């Protein structure tokens, strides 16, 4: 098996880009082919497939490979492969497709990227995929959430011919593909290369870890900042790459190469660690760093880890020989203040004073406007992060009120709106559910799907306001937790998000029902009414819960203003 894996990844890289003549022919035939518009994840997968990062894959997986990967972490050929790389489509689209057919692959704007020759079409087994790949069906895991709430109902598999890669206008000189990176090694005369993949800015612990790995492996360094899909709430890739460029200047001259990796991370912990090592092999690495809590999805609903912190290191090291890359494992890097140095946690004597800040800790401090200790990161990185995220009083933010009809959301929102206009220190916008429906969503009906679209539109507008340092006050019913979580992730990439659950009980809401909507719903005159025949999913961890049964709108608004003041936003 090891020989098969070595042969799969040690030979020539897969290249799915077609030449000019073939591209012309394919463009002609796509005029008569059905279109499949790719999602953000599909676009990332297509780019890594096309350029050989996912060698030996030559397209999106067929069912036999998919099932073998779920069950055994291997392709049907026996080659080690830990994560499904599948092209998902909706049930409606799947009805019009069949094996033996070809489809045109297009980006969300309709630009032609390539052609896929369908060999297989099958319904996604979400339950099994979640359990086998992620080890959980808990949708607080970003990968599971994507699988259950954003992915299509069917998979189509088959070979692809790529006419054009997804278009990027940023950091063009840093977007090197595996073959280009390997040629750079040859030019520099490198024989041993240790790969380091990161979805965060490089801080001092990670810098020290890479230096130690270079010494341990007697190798030069390939830095691979991920610029595809990472964990919700991460700094955007523009910030991360700028920070990494600053840190690159601290390495010895000609000791590192940096290339951006357009990977859609699954955050499956141990399985991601194996995939990342295979990608590093395809980029010509002889060694690969697997650090503390590699490819972590964050914490579960109970506050615990989805995977033991050491599990990724153990699994990657156990398959190191088969992949053909030597794993360089690291425990958490901690700072010893009296020695003024960093060490791996397992190399610190008992009783020694240590302190540490994770990338998540630093991200939280930046967003809250708190000081970053000098030992934790580099001054240039702090400056870059603070430029992107000024102190809370200069950040944009969104107050997102959610609750049943009649709970008091709209009235509280109007009070807040007036208070912020009275202050006059920031532009402020009121995005009430009915106002948005009238002005942005007049074509929508009141089906579950359309109500959800209306809420997502509110979230999108609020994110643009927040990005531009304004204040958005939103007051939709927003009954579904998954939608609110998606909106939170989008907005927190730019500023503050304060979810306020207006938790007024339904019997009180019915008493206030001036439009008689509850009575009509109870009588069966209208259907799909939230709280009657359509559920309202209470927020699990809102910043505030306010029951307006015994509060005036002004008193409820004051609670929100006090919270914002305490957090430094006003």
Coordinates of C-alpha atoms in Angstrom, one line a residue:
X1 CA 0.0 0.0 0.0
X2 CA 2.8 2.4 0.8
X3 CA 4.3 1.8 -2.6
X4 CA 1.0 2.5 -4.2
X5 CA 0.7 5.8 -2.3
X6 CA 4.3 6.8 -3.1
X7 CA 3.7 6.1 -6.8
X8 CA 0.4 8.1 -6.7
X9 CA 2.1 11.1 -5.2
X10 CA 5.7 10.7 -6.1
X11 CA 5.2 10.7 -9.9
X12 CA 4.1 13.5 -12.2
X13 CA 1.5 15.9 -10.9
X14 CA -2.0 15.7 -12.3
X15 CA -2.7 18.7 -14.6
X16 CA -6.3 19.1 -15.7
X17 CA -5.7 22.3 -17.7
X18 CA -6.4 21.8 -21.4
X19 CA -4.4 23.4 -24.2
X20 CA -5.8 26.1 -26.4
X21 CA -7.0 23.8 -29.2
X22 CA -9.0 21.6 -26.8
X23 CA -10.3 24.7 -25.0
X24 CA -11.7 26.0 -28.2
X25 CA -13.4 22.7 -28.9
X26 CA -14.9 22.5 -25.4
X27 CA -16.2 26.1 -25.6
X28 CA -18.1 25.2 -28.8
X29 CA -19.8 22.2 -27.3
X30 CA -20.7 23.9 -24.0
X31 CA -23.3 25.9 -26.0
X32 CA -25.4 22.8 -25.9
X33 CA -24.5 21.5 -22.5
X34 CA -26.4 22.1 -19.2
X35 CA -24.7 24.5 -16.8
X36 CA -23.6 23.7 -13.2
X37 CA -22.8 26.9 -11.3
X38 CA -20.1 26.2 -8.7
X39 CA -20.3 27.2 -5.1
X40 CA -17.4 28.8 -3.3
X41 CA -16.3 25.4 -2.0
X42 CA -16.6 23.8 -5.4
X43 CA -14.5 26.7 -6.9
X44 CA -11.8 26.1 -4.4
X45 CA -11.8 22.3 -5.0
X46 CA -11.8 22.8 -8.8
X47 CA -8.7 25.1 -8.6
X48 CA -6.7 22.6 -6.4
X49 CA -7.8 19.7 -8.6
X50 CA -6.8 21.5 -11.8
X51 CA -3.3 22.4 -10.7
X52 CA -2.4 19.1 -9.1
X53 CA -2.7 19.9 -5.4
X54 CA -5.2 17.0 -5.0
X55 CA -3.1 14.6 -7.1
X56 CA -3.8 11.8 -7.9
X57 CA -7.5 12.9 -8.2
X58 CA -8.4 13.7 -11.8
X59 CA -11.9 15.1 -11.1
X60 CA -14.7 15.1 -8.6
X61 CA -15.1 11.7 -6.9
X62 CA -17.4 9.0 -8.2
X63 CA -19.6 7.1 -5.7
X64 CA -17.2 4.2 -5.2
X65 CA -14.4 6.5 -4.3
X66 CA -16.7 8.6 -2.0
X67 CA -17.9 5.5 -0.1
X68 CA -14.4 4.1 0.2
X69 CA -13.2 7.4 1.6
X70 CA -15.9 7.5 4.1
X71 CA -15.4 3.9 5.3
X72 CA -11.7 3.4 4.9
X73 CA -10.0 6.7 4.2
X74 CA -9.0 5.3 0.8
X75 CA -9.9 5.6 -2.8
X76 CA -11.3 2.4 -4.4
X77 CA -7.8 1.8 -5.8
X78 CA -6.5 1.6 -2.2
X79 CA -4.6 4.9 -2.2
X80 CA -4.9 6.8 1.0
X81 CA -7.3 9.7 0.8
X82 CA -9.1 11.1 3.9
X83 CA -11.7 13.6 2.7
X84 CA -14.5 13.5 0.1
X85 CA -13.9 15.9 -2.8
X86 CA -17.4 15.9 -4.4
X87 CA -19.4 18.2 -6.6
X88 CA -22.8 18.8 -5.0
X89 CA -26.0 19.9 -6.9
X90 CA -29.6 20.5 -5.9
X91 CA -32.2 17.8 -6.1
X92 CA -34.0 19.8 -8.9
X93 CA -30.8 20.0 -10.9
X94 CA -30.0 16.3 -10.4
X95 CA -33.3 15.3 -12.0
X96 CA -32.0 16.7 -15.3
X97 CA -28.6 15.1 -15.2
X98 CA -27.4 11.5 -15.8
X99 CA -24.3 9.4 -16.1
X100 CA -22.6 9.7 -19.5
X101 CA -23.6 13.3 -19.9
X102 CA -21.3 16.3 -19.9
X103 CA -21.9 19.6 -18.1
X104 CA -20.4 23.1 -18.3
X105 CA -18.8 24.2 -15.0
X106 CA -19.3 27.9 -14.4
X107 CA -18.5 30.4 -11.6
X108 CA -21.4 32.2 -9.9
X109 CA -21.3 34.9 -12.5
X110 CA -21.6 32.4 -15.4
X111 CA -18.0 32.5 -16.5
X112 CA -17.0 29.2 -18.1
X113 CA -14.3 27.3 -16.1
X114 CA -14.4 23.8 -17.7
X115 CA -16.4 20.7 -18.6
X116 CA -17.2 17.7 -16.4
X117 CA -18.0 14.3 -17.9
X118 CA -20.5 12.7 -15.5
X119 CA -19.7 9.1 -14.6
X120 CA -21.9 8.9 -11.5
X121 CA -24.8 10.6 -9.8
X122 CA -26.1 9.7 -6.3
X123 CA -27.9 11.1 -3.3
X124 CA -25.6 12.5 -0.5
X125 CA -25.7 10.4 2.7
X126 CA -25.3 13.4 5.0
X127 CA -25.7 11.4 8.2
X128 CA -23.0 8.9 7.4
X129 CA -20.7 11.5 5.9
X130 CA -21.0 13.7 9.1
X131 CA -20.3 10.7 11.4
X132 CA -17.4 9.2 9.3
X133 CA -15.6 12.4 8.3
X134 CA -16.3 14.7 11.2
X135 CA -17.1 12.2 13.9
X136 CA -20.2 14.2 14.9
X137 CA -23.6 15.4 13.6
X138 CA -23.4 18.5 15.8
X139 CA -24.1 21.5 13.5
X140 CA -22.0 23.8 15.7
X141 CA -19.1 22.1 13.8
X142 CA -18.6 24.3 10.7
X143 CA -18.1 21.3 8.4
X144 CA -21.2 19.6 9.6
X145 CA -23.2 22.8 9.4
X146 CA -22.1 23.2 5.8
X147 CA -23.0 19.6 5.0
X148 CA -26.5 19.8 6.4
X149 CA -27.4 23.3 5.6
X150 CA -25.5 24.6 2.6
X151 CA -24.5 21.6 0.5
X152 CA -26.7 20.2 -2.3
X153 CA -28.7 17.0 -2.0
X154 CA -26.9 15.0 -4.7
X155 CA -23.3 14.5 -5.8
X156 CA -22.1 14.1 -9.4
X157 CA -18.7 12.6 -10.0
X158 CA -16.4 12.3 -13.0
X159 CA -13.3 13.6 -14.8
X160 CA -13.0 17.3 -15.5
X161 CA -11.3 19.3 -18.2
X162 CA -10.4 22.8 -17.1
X163 CA -10.4 25.7 -19.6
X164 CA -9.8 28.5 -17.1
X165 CA -9.0 28.7 -13.4
X166 CA -11.2 30.9 -11.1
X167 CA -10.2 34.5 -11.5
X168 CA -8.3 36.2 -8.7
X169 CA -7.2 39.9 -8.8
X170 CA -5.3 39.9 -5.5
X171 CA -1.8 38.8 -4.6
X172 CA -1.2 37.4 -8.1
X173 CA 2.5 36.9 -7.7
X174 CA 2.0 34.8 -4.6
X175 CA -0.5 32.4 -6.2
X176 CA 2.0 29.7 -7.3
X177 CA 0.8 26.2 -8.2
X178 CA 2.6 23.0 -7.2
X179 CA 4.7 22.7 -10.4
X180 CA 5.8 26.3 -10.1
X181 CA 6.7 25.8 -6.4
X182 CA 8.7 22.7 -7.3
X183 CA 10.6 24.7 -10.0
X184 CA 11.4 27.4 -7.4
X185 CA 13.0 24.7 -5.2
X186 CA 15.1 23.6 -8.1
X187 CA 16.2 27.1 -8.8
X188 CA 17.2 27.6 -5.2
X189 CA 18.8 24.2 -4.9
X190 CA 16.6 23.0 -2.2
X191 CA 16.4 19.3 -1.4
X192 CA 14.5 19.3 1.9
X193 CA 11.5 21.4 2.4
X194 CA 9.2 21.5 5.5
X195 CA 5.6 22.7 4.8
X196 CA 3.6 24.9 7.1
X197 CA -0.1 25.5 6.4
X198 CA -2.0 28.2 8.3
X199 CA -5.5 29.8 8.3
X200 CA -4.3 32.4 10.8
X201 CA -1.7 35.2 10.8
X202 CA 1.7 33.9 11.8
X203 CA 2.3 35.0 15.4
X204 CA 5.5 34.5 17.5
X205 CA 4.6 30.9 18.7
X206 CA 4.0 29.8 15.1
X207 CA 7.2 31.6 13.9
X208 CA 9.3 29.9 16.6
X209 CA 7.7 26.5 15.8
X210 CA 8.6 26.9 12.1
X211 CA 12.2 27.8 13.0
X212 CA 12.5 24.8 15.3
X213 CA 11.0 22.6 12.5
X214 CA 13.5 23.9 10.0
X215 CA 16.3 23.1 12.3
X216 CA 14.9 19.7 13.2
X217 CA 14.4 18.7 9.6
X218 CA 17.5 20.5 8.3
X219 CA 15.1 21.9 5.7
X220 CA 13.9 25.2 4.2
X221 CA 10.3 26.3 4.6
X222 CA 7.2 26.5 2.4
X223 CA 4.6 28.7 4.0
X224 CA 1.0 28.0 2.7
X225 CA -1.5 30.6 4.0
X226 CA -5.0 29.2 3.2
X227 CA -7.0 31.7 1.1
X228 CA -10.0 29.5 0.4
X229 CA -12.8 28.7 2.9
X230 CA -11.6 28.7 6.5
X231 CA -13.3 28.8 9.9
X232 CA -16.2 31.2 10.3
X233 CA -15.1 34.3 12.2
X234 CA -11.5 34.1 11.0
X235 CA -9.7 37.2 9.8
X236 CA -10.3 37.6 6.0
X237 CA -7.5 36.3 3.8
X238 CA -6.3 39.8 2.8
X239 CA -5.4 40.5 6.5
X240 CA -3.8 37.1 7.0
X241 CA -1.7 37.4 3.9
X242 CA -0.5 40.9 4.7
X243 CA 0.5 39.7 8.2
X244 CA 2.3 36.6 6.8
X245 CA 4.3 38.9 4.4
X246 CA 5.5 41.0 7.3
X247 CA 6.6 37.9 9.2
X248 CA 8.4 36.4 6.2
X249 CA 10.9 39.2 6.5
X250 CA 12.0 37.8 9.9
X251 CA 13.3 34.5 8.4
X252 CA 16.8 34.1 7.2
X253 CA 17.4 35.2 3.6
X254 CA 16.4 32.7 0.9
X255 CA 15.1 30.2 3.5
X256 CA 11.4 30.3 2.8
X257 CA 9.0 30.4 -0.1
X258 CA 5.3 31.5 0.3
X259 CA 2.4 30.4 -1.9
X260 CA -1.3 31.0 -1.3
X261 CA -3.4 27.8 -1.0
X262 CA -7.0 28.1 -2.4
X263 CA -8.2 25.3 -0.2
X264 CA -11.7 24.9 1.2
X265 CA -10.9 23.5 4.7
X266 CA -13.3 20.9 6.0
X267 CA -11.9 21.4 9.6
X268 CA -12.2 17.6 10.2
X269 CA -9.1 17.5 12.5
X270 CA -7.2 14.3 11.9
X271 CA -8.6 13.8 8.4
X272 CA -7.7 17.3 7.4
X273 CA -4.2 16.7 8.8
X274 CA -3.8 13.8 6.4
X275 CA -5.2 15.8 3.5
X276 CA -2.9 18.7 4.3
X277 CA 0.1 16.4 4.3
X278 CA -0.8 15.0 0.9
X279 CA -1.2 18.5 -0.5
X280 CA 2.2 19.4 1.0
X281 CA 3.7 16.3 -0.8
X282 CA 2.2 17.5 -4.0
X283 CA 3.9 20.9 -3.5
X284 CA 7.2 19.1 -3.2
X285 CA 7.6 19.1 0.6
X286 CA 9.6 16.4 2.3
X287 CA 8.4 17.3 5.7
X288 CA 5.1 18.8 7.1
X289 CA 4.3 20.5 10.4
X290 CA 1.3 19.3 12.3
X291 CA 0.9 21.5 15.4
X292 CA -1.4 21.7 18.4
X293 CA -5.0 21.1 17.5
X294 CA -4.4 21.1 13.8
X295 CA -7.4 22.0 11.6
X296 CA -9.6 22.6 14.6
X297 CA -13.3 23.4 14.1
X298 CA -13.4 25.2 17.4
X299 CA -15.5 24.0 20.4
X300 CA -18.7 22.1 20.5
X301 CA -22.0 23.2 22.0
X302 CA -20.8 22.0 25.4
X303 CA -17.6 23.9 25.2
X304 CA -15.4 20.9 24.7
X305 CA -13.1 20.0 21.8
X306 CA -14.4 18.0 18.9
X307 CA -11.1 16.1 18.7
X308 CA -8.4 15.5 21.2
X309 CA -5.7 18.1 20.6
X310 CA -3.0 15.4 19.9
X311 CA -5.2 13.3 17.6
X312 CA -4.2 15.0 14.4
X313 CA -0.5 14.6 15.1
X314 CA -0.9 10.9 15.9
X315 CA -3.0 10.1 12.8
X316 CA -0.7 12.1 10.5
X317 CA 2.5 10.5 11.9
X318 CA 0.9 7.1 11.7
X319 CA 0.5 7.5 7.9
X320 CA 3.7 9.5 7.3
X321 CA 5.6 6.7 5.5
X322 CA 2.6 5.9 3.2
X323 CA 2.2 9.5 2.2
X324 CA 5.9 10.0 1.7
X325 CA 6.2 13.0 3.9
X326 CA 7.9 13.1 7.3
X327 CA 5.6 14.6 9.9
X328 CA 7.1 17.2 12.3
X329 CA 4.7 17.2 15.2
X330 CA 4.5 20.0 17.8
X331 CA 2.7 20.4 21.1
X332 CA 1.4 23.8 22.0
X333 CA 4.1 26.5 22.0
X334 CA 4.2 28.4 25.2
X335 CA 6.2 31.4 26.3
X336 CA 8.6 31.3 29.3
X337 CA 8.7 34.9 30.6
X338 CA 11.8 34.5 32.8
X339 CA 13.8 32.8 30.1
X340 CA 12.3 35.0 27.4
X341 CA 11.9 32.1 25.0
X342 CA 9.3 29.8 23.4
X343 CA 9.3 26.1 24.0
X344 CA 7.0 23.2 23.1
X345 CA 4.8 22.5 26.1
X346 CA 6.1 18.9 26.4
X347 CA 9.7 20.3 26.8
X348 CA 8.9 22.5 29.7
X349 CA 10.0 21.3 33.2
X350 CA 7.2 20.9 35.7
X351 CA 6.6 24.0 37.8
X352 CA 8.1 26.3 35.2
X353 CA 6.1 29.5 34.7
X354 CA 4.5 29.7 31.2
X355 CA 2.0 31.9 29.4
X356 CA 0.3 31.5 26.1
X357 CA -2.1 33.1 23.7
X358 CA -3.7 31.2 20.8
X359 CA -4.5 32.7 17.5
X360 CA -8.1 32.8 18.6
X361 CA -7.2 34.6 21.8
X362 CA -5.3 37.2 19.8
X363 CA -8.2 37.6 17.4
X364 CA -10.6 38.1 20.3
X365 CA -8.3 40.7 21.9
X366 CA -8.0 42.6 18.6
X367 CA -11.7 42.7 18.1
X368 CA -12.3 43.9 21.7
X369 CA -9.6 46.6 21.4
X370 CA -7.4 45.0 24.1
X371 CA -3.7 45.2 24.2
X372 CA -1.6 42.5 22.5
X373 CA 1.5 41.6 24.6
X374 CA 4.8 42.2 22.8
X375 CA 5.9 38.6 23.4
X376 CA 2.8 37.2 21.6
X377 CA 3.4 38.6 18.1
X378 CA 5.3 41.0 15.9
X379 CA 4.8 44.8 16.0
X380 CA 4.1 44.8 12.3
X381 CA 1.4 42.2 12.7
X382 CA -0.2 44.1 15.6
X383 CA -0.3 47.3 13.5
X384 CA -1.8 45.4 10.5
X385 CA -4.5 43.8 12.7
X386 CA -5.3 47.1 14.5
X387 CA -5.6 48.9 11.2
X388 CA -8.2 46.3 10.0
X389 CA -9.9 46.2 13.4
X390 CA -9.7 49.5 15.2
X391 CA -10.9 49.7 18.9
X392 CA -14.6 48.9 19.3
X393 CA -15.6 52.5 19.5
X394 CA -14.4 53.0 15.9
X395 CA -15.7 49.6 14.6
X396 CA -18.9 49.1 12.8
X397 CA -21.4 46.8 14.4
X398 CA -24.8 45.2 14.0
X399 CA -27.5 44.9 16.7
X400 CA -29.6 41.9 15.5
X401 CA -32.9 41.6 17.4
X402 CA -34.7 38.3 16.9
X403 CA -38.0 37.0 18.4
X404 CA -41.6 36.2 17.8
X405 CA -44.0 38.6 16.1
X406 CA -45.3 41.0 18.7
X407 CA -42.3 40.5 21.0
X408 CA -41.3 44.2 20.7
X409 CA -38.4 44.0 18.3
X410 CA -39.4 46.7 15.9
X411 CA -40.3 49.2 18.6
X412 CA -37.0 48.6 20.5
X413 CA -35.1 49.0 17.1
X414 CA -36.8 52.3 16.5
X415 CA -35.8 53.6 20.0
X416 CA -32.2 52.5 19.4
X417 CA -32.2 54.1 15.9
X418 CA -33.3 57.4 17.5
X419 CA -30.7 57.2 20.2
X420 CA -27.9 56.6 17.7
X421 CA -29.1 59.5 15.5
X422 CA -29.2 61.6 18.6
X423 CA -25.5 60.8 19.3
X424 CA -24.6 61.5 15.7
X425 CA -21.1 59.9 15.9
X426 CA -21.8 57.1 13.3
X427 CA -24.0 56.5 10.3
X428 CA -26.9 54.3 11.4
X429 CA -29.4 52.2 9.4
X430 CA -32.6 50.6 10.5
X431 CA -33.3 47.2 8.8
X432 CA -36.7 46.1 10.1
X433 CA -38.0 42.9 8.6
X434 CA -41.1 44.6 7.1
X435 CA -39.1 47.6 5.8
X436 CA -36.7 45.3 4.0
X437 CA -39.4 43.1 2.6
X438 CA -41.2 46.2 1.2
X439 CA -38.0 47.7 -0.4
X440 CA -35.7 44.8 -1.1
X441 CA -37.8 41.7 -1.1
X442 CA -41.2 42.7 -2.6
X443 CA -41.1 39.8 -5.0
X444 CA -40.9 37.2 -2.2
X445 CA -43.8 35.4 -0.7
X446 CA -44.1 34.1 2.9
X447 CA -42.9 30.5 2.2
X448 CA -40.2 29.2 4.6
X449 CA -37.6 29.5 1.8
X450 CA -38.5 33.1 0.9
X451 CA -38.7 34.2 4.6
X452 CA -35.2 32.9 5.0
X453 CA -34.0 34.7 1.9
X454 CA -35.4 37.9 3.3
X455 CA -33.4 37.4 6.5
X456 CA -30.2 36.6 4.6
X457 CA -30.7 39.8 2.6
X458 CA -31.0 41.8 5.8
X459 CA -27.7 40.1 7.0
X460 CA -25.9 40.9 3.8
X461 CA -26.9 44.6 3.9
X462 CA -25.9 44.7 7.6
X463 CA -22.5 43.2 6.9
X464 CA -21.8 45.9 4.3
X465 CA -22.8 48.6 6.7
X466 CA -20.7 47.0 9.4
X467 CA -17.7 46.7 7.0
X468 CA -17.9 50.4 6.4
X469 CA -17.8 51.3 10.1
X470 CA -21.5 52.1 10.4
X471 CA -24.3 50.8 12.7
X472 CA -27.0 48.4 11.5
X473 CA -30.0 47.8 13.6
X474 CA -31.9 44.7 12.4
X475 CA -35.3 43.5 13.7
X476 CA -36.5 40.4 11.7
X477 CA -38.2 37.4 13.3
X478 CA -35.3 35.3 12.0
X479 CA -36.6 32.0 13.4
X480 CA -33.8 29.7 12.3
X481 CA -30.6 29.2 14.2
X482 CA -28.6 28.1 11.2
X483 CA -29.5 31.4 9.3
X484 CA -28.6 33.5 12.3
X485 CA -25.3 31.7 12.7
X486 CA -24.5 32.3 9.0
X487 CA -25.2 36.0 9.4
X488 CA -23.1 36.2 12.5
X489 CA -20.1 34.6 10.8
X490 CA -20.4 37.1 7.9
X491 CA -20.7 40.2 10.0
X492 CA -18.1 39.2 12.6
X493 CA -15.5 39.1 9.8
X494 CA -15.9 42.9 9.7
X495 CA -16.9 44.2 13.2
X496 CA -19.2 43.5 16.1
X497 CA -22.4 41.4 16.1
X498 CA -24.7 41.7 19.1
X499 CA -27.6 39.2 19.0
X500 CA -30.5 40.2 21.1
X501 CA -33.2 37.6 21.8
X502 CA -36.4 39.5 22.5
X503 CA -37.8 36.5 24.5
X504 CA -41.3 37.8 25.2
X505 CA -43.5 34.7 25.7
X506 CA -46.0 33.8 23.0
X507 CA -49.1 34.4 25.1
X508 CA -47.9 38.0 25.7
X509 CA -47.2 38.4 22.0
X510 CA -50.7 37.2 21.1
X511 CA -52.2 39.8 23.5
X512 CA -50.4 42.6 21.6
X513 CA -51.4 41.3 18.1
X514 CA -52.9 44.4 16.5
X515 CA -53.0 42.8 13.0
X516 CA -54.8 39.6 14.3
X517 CA -52.2 37.4 12.7
X518 CA -52.0 34.9 15.5
X519 CA -55.8 34.5 15.5
X520 CA -55.8 33.9 11.8
X521 CA -53.0 31.3 12.1
X522 CA -54.9 29.6 15.0
X523 CA -58.0 29.5 12.8
X524 CA -56.0 28.0 9.9
X525 CA -56.6 31.0 7.7
X526 CA -52.8 31.4 7.2
X527 CA -50.1 28.8 7.3
X528 CA -46.4 28.7 8.2
X529 CA -46.8 31.4 10.9
X530 CA -43.9 31.4 13.3
X531 CA -44.8 30.2 16.8
X532 CA -48.0 28.6 15.7
X533 CA -47.4 26.1 12.9
X534 CA -43.8 26.9 12.1
X535 CA -41.1 26.7 14.8
X536 CA -39.1 29.5 16.3
X537 CA -35.6 28.2 17.3
X538 CA -34.4 30.1 20.3
X539 CA -30.9 31.4 20.1
X540 CA -28.5 29.2 22.0
X541 CA -26.0 31.9 23.1
X542 CA -27.2 35.4 22.4
X543 CA -25.4 38.4 23.8
X544 CA -28.6 39.5 25.5
X545 CA -32.0 38.1 26.3
X546 CA -34.7 40.6 27.0
X547 CA -38.3 39.8 28.0
X548 CA -40.5 42.9 27.3
X549 CA -43.5 41.7 29.3
X550 CA -42.7 44.1 32.1
X551 CA -40.3 46.5 30.3
X552 CA -41.0 49.5 28.2
X553 CA -39.3 49.8 24.8
X554 CA -37.1 52.5 26.2
X555 CA -36.0 50.3 29.2
X556 CA -35.3 47.4 26.8
X557 CA -33.2 49.7 24.5
X558 CA -31.3 51.0 27.6
X559 CA -30.2 47.4 28.4
X560 CA -28.8 47.1 24.9
X561 CA -27.0 50.5 25.1
X562 CA -25.5 49.6 28.5
X563 CA -24.2 46.3 27.0
X564 CA -22.7 48.2 24.0
X565 CA -21.1 50.7 26.4
X566 CA -19.6 47.9 28.5
X567 CA -18.1 46.3 25.4
X568 CA -16.6 49.6 24.3
X569 CA -18.7 50.1 21.1
X570 CA -20.1 53.3 22.5

